[in-house]
Amino acid sequence: MISSVRGTKDILPEEMPIWYFIEKTLQEVSSLFGFKEIRLPIFEKTEVFQRSIGEATDVVRKEMYTFVDRGGDSITLRPELTASVVRAVIQHNLLSESPLLRLWYYGPLFRYERPQKGRLRQFHQYGAEIIGSSHPEADVEILLLANSIIKKLGISEYTLLINSLGNLKSRLKYREILVSYLKQHSNELSVESRERLGKNPLRVLDSKDPNDLEIIQNSPLIYDFLDEESKEHYNNTKMMLKEYGISFKEYPYLVRGLDYYSHTVFEFQSSFLGSQDAFGGGGRYNELFTQFSQKNDIPSIGFALGIERIVLILESQGIEFKQENPKVFVAYNDSKFIPKVLEIAQKLREFGISTIFDLQRRSLKAQLKDANKKGVSYTIIIGEEEINNQTISIKNMQDGNQFTIEIRKGIEFLINELK
Ligand code: AMP
């Protein structure tokens, strides 16, 4: 047997109703906020991600699916979508049509991570971006959108953590202070944190190692190193969030896995998830456009939600999603009636009634058993007598009642009953 690749997941038909529900909710709430969908390629030139996500990040160093294609180009399966969105916005000059863009995306991403519950190598994200506003109301709008989606999905308990990474100047200053503090404790840090200290020191704050946590708890706080502009943005954002009734918790050690973030960063956590407790996150990326050789900064903010983790949360909340069954099964007792069966099935489908019939020429008894198993509301039976009299027999699968009726009238009856 050939099985699927480690870290990938087949989504089987019985799991689809929850996915449809999530996808429909994402579409509806995005439109409600005036966001438009953008669909981008699954793979990009490697440099799209290398430059933007940051050479020293885990994603770029260890997690990208990168290969040289037959033409000799280095290609990467997208590990996230914000970089691709920025690439597309520049390539198609979208900002010349409108100086402010509200975009959303949905699709699979690929990261070579160690698979565990809620962590896959192919997973799905929904994300939204506001491109072209530096104002705190854009931060609030993005969080309102995220919050509305989460609520509409029925996620009842979650925590929104926020922090500010400030502008580049503040961040660099803080980085220096943090490095000198962490260096004093480098002997006590975990191997991973020591490695991060050299390459990407802010990420040490992300460590889950208990020893590291003790050191982190006493480390200098970024807030104390934010300049006036950064402080003002953060304070205004928090004030507006409170005004709009969005509850949040400030977490001064929240840094994100990708390098391009500035100012507001945030994460959504759920206690239903275990160790991989974040089901979404995002932040501002005011300086990302300049990394794509754009001259001016285009202040922007976005977030992404992990769909597999949302599925896990909804399942553990015990919310059930029922599969839509076909409504009608057309059964026959002789394969010579198949043309009639097809004609009737097609007629019903034209009126929007989902209809199936047996494709294996099984006995009538087997067909009726199958109709029952499929959970249809009505079964039509076509036998010798029905054919001779231009009728059909209709069986109500709920109460077992059966009657014979002229074909046209029978179809009308079903349309009335099932529409
Ligand atoms: P990130 O792009 O890393 O900020 O991730 C945003 C969200 O995507 C996370 O909060 C998760 O819900 C989800 N996510 C990230 N990595 C994975 C993964 N390997 N498997 C499943 N979901 C993931």
Coordinates of C-alpha atoms and ligand atoms in Angstrom, one line a residue:
M1 CA 0.0 0.0 0.0
I2 CA 1.2 3.5 -0.8
S3 CA 0.2 5.9 2.0
S4 CA 0.1 9.7 2.1
V5 CA 3.2 11.7 2.9
R6 CA 3.9 12.2 6.6
G7 CA 2.4 15.5 7.8
T8 CA -0.3 15.6 5.1
K9 CA -3.9 14.8 5.7
D10 CA -6.7 13.5 3.5
I11 CA -9.9 15.3 4.1
L12 CA -12.5 12.5 3.7
P13 CA -16.0 13.1 2.5
E14 CA -17.5 12.8 6.0
E15 CA -15.3 15.6 7.2
M16 CA -16.3 18.0 4.4
P17 CA -19.4 19.5 6.0
I18 CA -17.3 21.2 8.7
W19 CA -14.9 22.5 6.0
Y20 CA -17.8 23.8 3.9
F21 CA -19.2 25.6 7.0
I22 CA -15.9 27.2 7.7
E23 CA -15.3 28.2 4.1
K24 CA -18.8 29.7 3.8
T25 CA -18.4 31.7 7.0
L26 CA -15.0 33.0 5.9
Q27 CA -16.4 34.2 2.6
E28 CA -19.5 35.8 4.2
V29 CA -17.7 37.7 6.9
S30 CA -14.9 38.9 4.6
S31 CA -17.6 40.4 2.2
L32 CA -19.4 42.0 5.1
F33 CA -16.1 43.9 5.9
G34 CA -15.6 44.8 2.2
F35 CA -12.7 42.5 1.6
K36 CA -12.0 40.9 -1.8
E37 CA -10.5 37.5 -2.4
I38 CA -7.1 37.0 -4.1
R39 CA -6.0 33.6 -5.3
L40 CA -2.3 33.1 -5.8
P41 CA 0.0 30.3 -7.0
I42 CA 0.9 27.4 -4.7
F43 CA 4.6 28.0 -5.6
E44 CA 6.7 31.1 -6.1
K45 CA 10.3 31.9 -6.8
T46 CA 12.2 31.1 -3.6
E47 CA 13.4 34.7 -3.2
V48 CA 9.8 35.9 -2.6
F49 CA 9.9 34.2 0.8
Q50 CA 13.7 34.3 1.5
R51 CA 13.8 38.1 1.5
S52 CA 10.6 38.8 3.3
I53 CA 10.2 36.1 6.0
G54 CA 13.9 36.6 6.9
E55 CA 17.0 34.4 6.3
A56 CA 17.4 33.7 10.0
T57 CA 13.8 32.5 10.7
D58 CA 13.0 28.8 11.3
V59 CA 10.6 28.9 8.3
V60 CA 13.4 29.9 5.9
R61 CA 16.2 28.0 7.5
K62 CA 14.5 24.7 8.1
E63 CA 10.9 24.5 6.9
M64 CA 10.6 25.5 3.3
Y65 CA 9.9 22.9 0.5
T66 CA 12.4 24.3 -2.0
F67 CA 13.5 22.6 -5.2
V68 CA 15.1 23.4 -8.5
D69 CA 12.7 22.9 -11.3
R70 CA 13.5 21.4 -14.7
G71 CA 14.4 24.9 -16.0
G72 CA 17.0 25.4 -13.2
D73 CA 14.9 27.9 -11.2
S74 CA 14.7 27.7 -7.4
I75 CA 11.0 27.3 -6.5
T76 CA 9.4 27.1 -3.1
L77 CA 6.0 25.8 -2.1
R78 CA 4.5 28.7 -0.3
P79 CA 5.0 28.5 3.5
E80 CA 2.7 31.5 4.1
L81 CA 0.8 33.9 1.9
T82 CA 1.5 37.5 2.9
A83 CA 4.7 37.6 0.9
S84 CA 2.9 36.3 -2.2
V85 CA 0.1 38.9 -1.7
V86 CA 2.7 41.7 -1.6
R87 CA 4.5 40.3 -4.6
A88 CA 1.2 40.2 -6.5
V89 CA 0.1 43.7 -5.4
I90 CA 3.4 45.1 -6.7
Q91 CA 3.4 43.0 -9.9
H92 CA -0.1 44.1 -10.9
N93 CA 0.2 47.6 -9.6
L94 CA -3.0 47.2 -7.6
L95 CA -2.2 50.2 -5.5
S96 CA -2.5 52.5 -8.5
E97 CA -6.1 51.6 -8.8
S98 CA -6.8 52.0 -5.1
P99 CA -4.5 53.4 -2.5
L100 CA -6.0 51.1 0.1
L101 CA -6.6 47.4 -0.4
R102 CA -8.7 45.0 1.6
L103 CA -7.8 41.5 0.5
W104 CA -8.4 37.9 1.8
Y105 CA -7.0 34.6 0.8
Y106 CA -7.6 30.9 1.5
G107 CA -5.6 27.8 0.6
P108 CA -2.9 25.3 1.4
L109 CA 0.6 26.1 2.7
F110 CA 3.6 23.9 3.2
R111 CA 6.1 23.8 6.0
Y112 CA 8.6 21.0 6.8
E113 CA 7.8 20.9 10.5
R114 CA 7.8 18.0 12.9
P115 CA 4.2 16.7 12.6
Q116 CA 2.0 16.4 15.7
K117 CA -1.6 17.2 16.7
G118 CA -2.5 20.5 15.0
R119 CA 0.9 20.6 13.2
L120 CA 1.0 19.4 9.6
R121 CA 3.3 19.8 6.7
Q122 CA 0.5 20.7 4.4
F123 CA -2.1 22.8 6.2
H124 CA -4.7 25.5 5.3
Q125 CA -4.9 29.2 6.2
Y126 CA -7.4 31.9 5.7
G127 CA -5.9 35.3 5.9
A128 CA -6.8 39.0 5.4
E129 CA -4.7 42.0 4.7
I130 CA -5.3 45.8 4.9
I131 CA -2.7 47.3 2.6
G132 CA -2.0 51.1 2.7
S133 CA -3.0 52.4 6.2
S134 CA -0.7 53.2 9.1
H135 CA -3.6 54.2 11.4
P136 CA -4.6 52.3 14.5
E137 CA -8.2 52.0 13.1
A138 CA -6.7 49.6 10.5
D139 CA -5.3 47.5 13.3
V140 CA -8.7 47.6 15.0
E141 CA -10.5 46.8 11.8
I142 CA -8.3 43.7 11.2
L143 CA -8.9 42.5 14.7
L144 CA -12.7 43.2 14.4
L145 CA -12.7 41.1 11.2
A146 CA -10.8 38.3 12.9
N147 CA -13.0 38.4 16.0
S148 CA -16.2 38.4 13.9
I149 CA -15.0 35.3 12.0
I150 CA -14.1 33.5 15.2
K151 CA -17.4 34.3 16.8
K152 CA -19.4 33.4 13.7
L153 CA -17.6 30.1 13.5
G154 CA -18.9 29.4 17.0
I155 CA -15.5 29.3 18.8
S156 CA -16.6 30.1 22.3
E157 CA -13.4 30.4 24.4
Y158 CA -10.2 31.9 23.2
T159 CA -7.7 34.5 24.2
L160 CA -6.3 37.3 22.1
L161 CA -2.8 38.2 23.0
I162 CA -1.2 41.4 21.8
N163 CA 2.1 43.2 21.9
S164 CA 4.0 45.9 20.0
L165 CA 7.3 45.3 18.3
G166 CA 7.5 49.0 17.5
N167 CA 9.1 50.5 14.4
L168 CA 12.5 49.3 13.1
K169 CA 14.5 51.9 15.1
S170 CA 12.9 50.9 18.4
R171 CA 13.2 47.2 17.6
L172 CA 16.9 47.5 16.8
K173 CA 17.5 49.3 20.1
Y174 CA 15.6 46.7 22.0
R175 CA 17.4 43.9 20.2
E176 CA 20.7 45.3 21.4
I177 CA 19.5 45.5 25.0
L178 CA 18.0 42.0 24.9
V179 CA 21.1 40.4 23.4
S180 CA 23.3 41.9 26.1
Y181 CA 20.9 40.6 28.8
L182 CA 20.6 37.2 27.3
K183 CA 24.3 36.9 26.8
Q184 CA 24.7 37.2 30.6
H185 CA 22.6 34.1 30.9
S186 CA 23.8 32.2 27.8
N187 CA 25.2 29.3 29.8
E188 CA 21.8 28.6 31.3
L189 CA 19.8 28.9 28.0
S190 CA 18.6 25.8 26.1
V191 CA 20.7 24.8 23.0
E192 CA 17.9 26.1 20.7
S193 CA 17.7 29.5 22.4
R194 CA 21.5 29.8 22.3
E195 CA 21.4 29.2 18.6
R196 CA 18.6 31.8 18.2
L197 CA 20.5 34.3 20.3
G198 CA 23.1 34.4 17.6
K199 CA 20.8 34.5 14.6
N200 CA 17.4 35.9 15.7
P201 CA 17.5 37.0 19.3
L202 CA 13.9 38.2 19.6
R203 CA 12.8 34.6 19.0
V204 CA 14.4 33.5 22.2
L205 CA 11.3 35.0 23.8
D206 CA 9.2 32.3 22.1
S207 CA 10.9 29.5 23.9
K208 CA 8.8 27.0 25.8
D209 CA 11.7 25.6 27.7
P210 CA 11.1 26.0 31.5
N211 CA 14.6 27.1 32.2
D212 CA 14.5 29.7 29.4
L213 CA 11.2 30.9 30.6
E214 CA 12.6 31.9 34.0
I215 CA 15.3 34.0 32.2
I216 CA 12.7 35.5 29.8
Q217 CA 10.5 36.5 32.7
N218 CA 13.2 38.8 34.0
S219 CA 14.3 40.1 30.6
P220 CA 13.9 43.8 29.6
L221 CA 10.5 44.6 28.1
I222 CA 10.2 45.9 24.6
Y223 CA 7.6 48.4 25.6
D224 CA 10.2 50.4 27.6
F225 CA 12.2 50.8 24.4
L226 CA 9.5 51.9 22.0
D227 CA 10.0 55.5 20.7
E228 CA 7.2 58.0 20.9
E229 CA 5.7 57.2 17.5
S230 CA 5.6 53.4 18.3
K231 CA 4.2 54.0 21.8
E232 CA 1.5 56.3 20.5
H233 CA 0.4 53.7 17.9
Y234 CA 0.3 50.9 20.4
N235 CA -1.6 53.0 23.0
N236 CA -4.2 54.3 20.5
T237 CA -4.7 50.8 19.2
K238 CA -5.4 49.4 22.7
M239 CA -7.7 52.3 23.5
M240 CA -9.8 51.7 20.4
L241 CA -9.9 48.0 21.0
K242 CA -11.3 48.6 24.4
E243 CA -13.8 51.1 23.0
Y244 CA -15.0 48.4 20.5
G245 CA -15.3 45.8 23.2
I246 CA -12.6 43.5 21.9
S247 CA -11.0 41.8 24.9
F248 CA -7.3 41.2 24.8
K249 CA -4.4 40.4 27.0
E250 CA -1.1 42.2 26.7
Y251 CA 1.7 39.8 26.5
P252 CA 5.1 41.6 26.4
Y253 CA 7.0 38.6 25.2
L254 CA 4.9 37.9 22.1
V255 CA 7.1 37.9 19.0
R256 CA 6.1 36.2 15.8
G257 CA 7.9 33.6 13.7
L258 CA 8.5 35.8 10.7
D259 CA 10.8 38.8 10.5
Y260 CA 8.7 41.3 8.7
Y261 CA 6.4 42.3 11.6
S262 CA 6.5 45.8 13.2
H263 CA 4.2 47.6 15.7
T264 CA 1.1 45.6 16.6
V265 CA 1.5 41.8 16.7
F266 CA -1.2 39.4 18.0
E267 CA -2.1 35.8 18.4
F268 CA -5.3 33.9 19.1
Q269 CA -5.0 31.0 21.5
S270 CA -7.4 28.2 22.5
S271 CA -7.1 25.9 25.5
F272 CA -8.7 23.2 23.4
L273 CA -5.5 22.8 21.3
G274 CA -2.9 21.4 23.7
S275 CA 0.7 22.5 23.1
Q276 CA 0.0 23.9 19.6
D277 CA -2.4 26.4 21.1
A278 CA -2.3 29.2 18.6
F279 CA -5.0 29.1 16.0
G280 CA -4.3 32.4 14.4
G281 CA -2.0 35.4 14.5
G282 CA -0.8 38.4 12.6
G283 CA 0.5 41.9 12.8
R284 CA 1.7 45.0 11.1
Y285 CA 4.2 44.8 8.4
N286 CA 5.0 48.4 7.5
E287 CA 8.4 47.7 6.1
L288 CA 7.7 44.6 4.0
F289 CA 7.0 46.4 0.7
T290 CA 10.5 48.0 0.7
Q291 CA 12.0 44.5 0.8
F292 CA 10.4 43.9 -2.6
S293 CA 12.3 46.8 -4.1
Q294 CA 9.4 49.1 -3.6
K295 CA 10.8 52.6 -2.9
N296 CA 8.2 53.7 -0.3
D297 CA 6.9 51.8 2.7
I298 CA 3.3 50.8 2.3
P299 CA 2.0 50.4 5.9
S300 CA -0.1 47.3 6.1
I301 CA -1.5 44.8 8.6
G302 CA -2.9 41.3 8.3
F303 CA -3.6 38.0 10.0
A304 CA -4.0 34.3 9.3
L305 CA -6.1 31.6 10.8
G306 CA -5.1 27.9 10.8
I307 CA -8.1 26.0 9.4
E308 CA -7.0 22.5 10.7
R309 CA -6.8 23.9 14.2
I310 CA -10.2 25.6 13.9
V311 CA -11.6 22.2 12.9
L312 CA -10.0 20.7 16.0
I313 CA -11.5 23.4 18.2
L314 CA -15.0 23.0 16.8
E315 CA -14.8 19.2 17.1
S316 CA -13.7 19.4 20.7
Q317 CA -16.5 21.8 21.4
G318 CA -18.8 19.0 20.2
I319 CA -20.4 20.9 17.4
E320 CA -21.7 18.4 14.8
F321 CA -22.0 19.0 11.1
K322 CA -24.3 16.7 9.1
Q323 CA -23.5 15.5 5.7
E324 CA -26.1 16.5 3.1
N325 CA -27.7 13.3 1.8
P326 CA -29.2 13.0 -1.7
K327 CA -33.0 13.5 -1.5
V328 CA -34.2 10.9 -4.0
F329 CA -33.1 7.4 -5.0
V330 CA -34.6 6.0 -8.3
A331 CA -34.8 2.2 -8.1
Y332 CA -35.7 -0.2 -10.8
N333 CA -36.4 -4.0 -11.0
D334 CA -35.0 -4.5 -14.5
S335 CA -32.0 -3.0 -16.2
K336 CA -34.1 -2.4 -19.3
F337 CA -35.8 0.5 -17.5
I338 CA -32.5 2.3 -16.9
P339 CA -33.2 4.9 -19.7
K340 CA -36.4 5.8 -17.8
V341 CA -34.6 6.0 -14.6
L342 CA -32.0 8.3 -16.1
E343 CA -34.7 10.5 -17.6
I344 CA -36.5 10.9 -14.2
A345 CA -33.3 11.5 -12.3
Q346 CA -32.3 14.2 -14.7
K347 CA -35.7 15.8 -14.5
L348 CA -35.5 16.0 -10.7
R349 CA -31.9 17.4 -10.9
E350 CA -33.1 20.1 -13.3
F351 CA -35.4 21.3 -10.5
G352 CA -32.5 21.2 -8.0
I353 CA -33.4 18.0 -6.3
S354 CA -30.3 15.8 -5.6
T355 CA -31.0 12.3 -7.0
I356 CA -29.1 9.1 -7.3
F357 CA -29.7 5.6 -8.7
D358 CA -27.9 2.3 -8.8
L359 CA -25.0 2.0 -11.2
Q360 CA -24.2 -1.7 -10.5
R361 CA -27.5 -3.2 -11.8
R362 CA -28.2 -4.8 -8.4
S363 CA -31.5 -6.4 -7.4
L364 CA -34.4 -4.2 -6.4
K365 CA -34.0 -5.4 -2.9
A366 CA -30.3 -4.4 -2.8
Q367 CA -31.2 -1.0 -4.3
L368 CA -33.9 -0.4 -1.6
K369 CA -31.4 -1.3 1.1
D370 CA -28.9 1.1 -0.4
A371 CA -31.6 3.9 -0.6
N372 CA -32.2 3.4 3.1
K373 CA -28.5 3.5 3.9
K374 CA -28.0 6.7 1.9
G375 CA -30.6 8.5 3.9
V376 CA -32.7 9.7 1.1
S377 CA -36.2 11.2 1.8
Y378 CA -38.0 9.4 -1.0
T379 CA -37.4 6.4 -3.2
I380 CA -39.0 6.1 -6.6
I381 CA -39.6 2.6 -7.8
I382 CA -39.9 1.7 -11.5
G383 CA -41.2 -1.8 -12.4
E384 CA -43.0 -3.4 -15.3
E385 CA -46.4 -2.1 -14.2
E386 CA -45.2 1.5 -13.7
I387 CA -43.6 1.5 -17.2
N388 CA -46.8 0.1 -18.8
N389 CA -49.0 2.6 -17.1
Q390 CA -46.6 5.6 -17.4
T391 CA -46.5 5.9 -13.6
I392 CA -44.0 5.8 -10.8
S393 CA -44.2 4.5 -7.3
I394 CA -43.0 6.8 -4.6
K395 CA -42.0 5.6 -1.1
N396 CA -41.7 8.0 1.8
M397 CA -38.6 6.7 3.6
Q398 CA -39.6 8.3 6.9
D399 CA -43.0 6.6 7.4
G400 CA -42.7 3.8 4.8
N401 CA -45.9 4.9 3.0
Q402 CA -46.0 4.1 -0.7
F403 CA -48.3 5.2 -3.5
T404 CA -48.3 5.0 -7.3
I405 CA -48.9 8.2 -9.4
E406 CA -48.7 9.4 -12.9
I407 CA -45.0 10.4 -13.7
R408 CA -45.5 14.2 -14.2
K409 CA -47.7 14.5 -11.1
G410 CA -45.2 12.4 -9.1
I411 CA -42.4 14.7 -10.1
E412 CA -44.5 17.7 -9.2
F413 CA -45.2 16.1 -5.8
L414 CA -41.5 15.6 -5.1
I415 CA -40.6 19.1 -6.2
N416 CA -43.2 20.5 -3.8
E417 CA -42.2 18.3 -1.0
L418 CA -38.4 18.7 -1.3
K419 CA -37.8 22.2 -2.6
Ligands
AMP1 P1 1.8 31.7 11.2 O1 1.7 31.9 9.7 O2 3.0 30.8 11.6 O3 1.6 32.9 12.0 O4 0.6 30.8 11.6 C1 -0.8 31.2 11.6 C2 -1.6 30.1 12.0 O5 -1.5 29.0 11.0 C3 -1.2 29.4 13.3 O6 -1.8 30.1 14.4 C4 -1.8 28.0 13.1 O7 -3.2 28.0 13.4 C5 -1.6 27.8 11.7 N1 -0.4 27.0 11.4 C6 0.9 27.4 11.3 N2 1.7 26.4 11.1 C7 0.9 25.3 11.0 C8 1.2 23.9 10.8 N3 2.4 23.4 10.6 N4 0.2 23.0 10.8 C9 -1.1 23.4 11.0 N5 -1.4 24.7 11.2 C10 -0.4 25.6 11.2

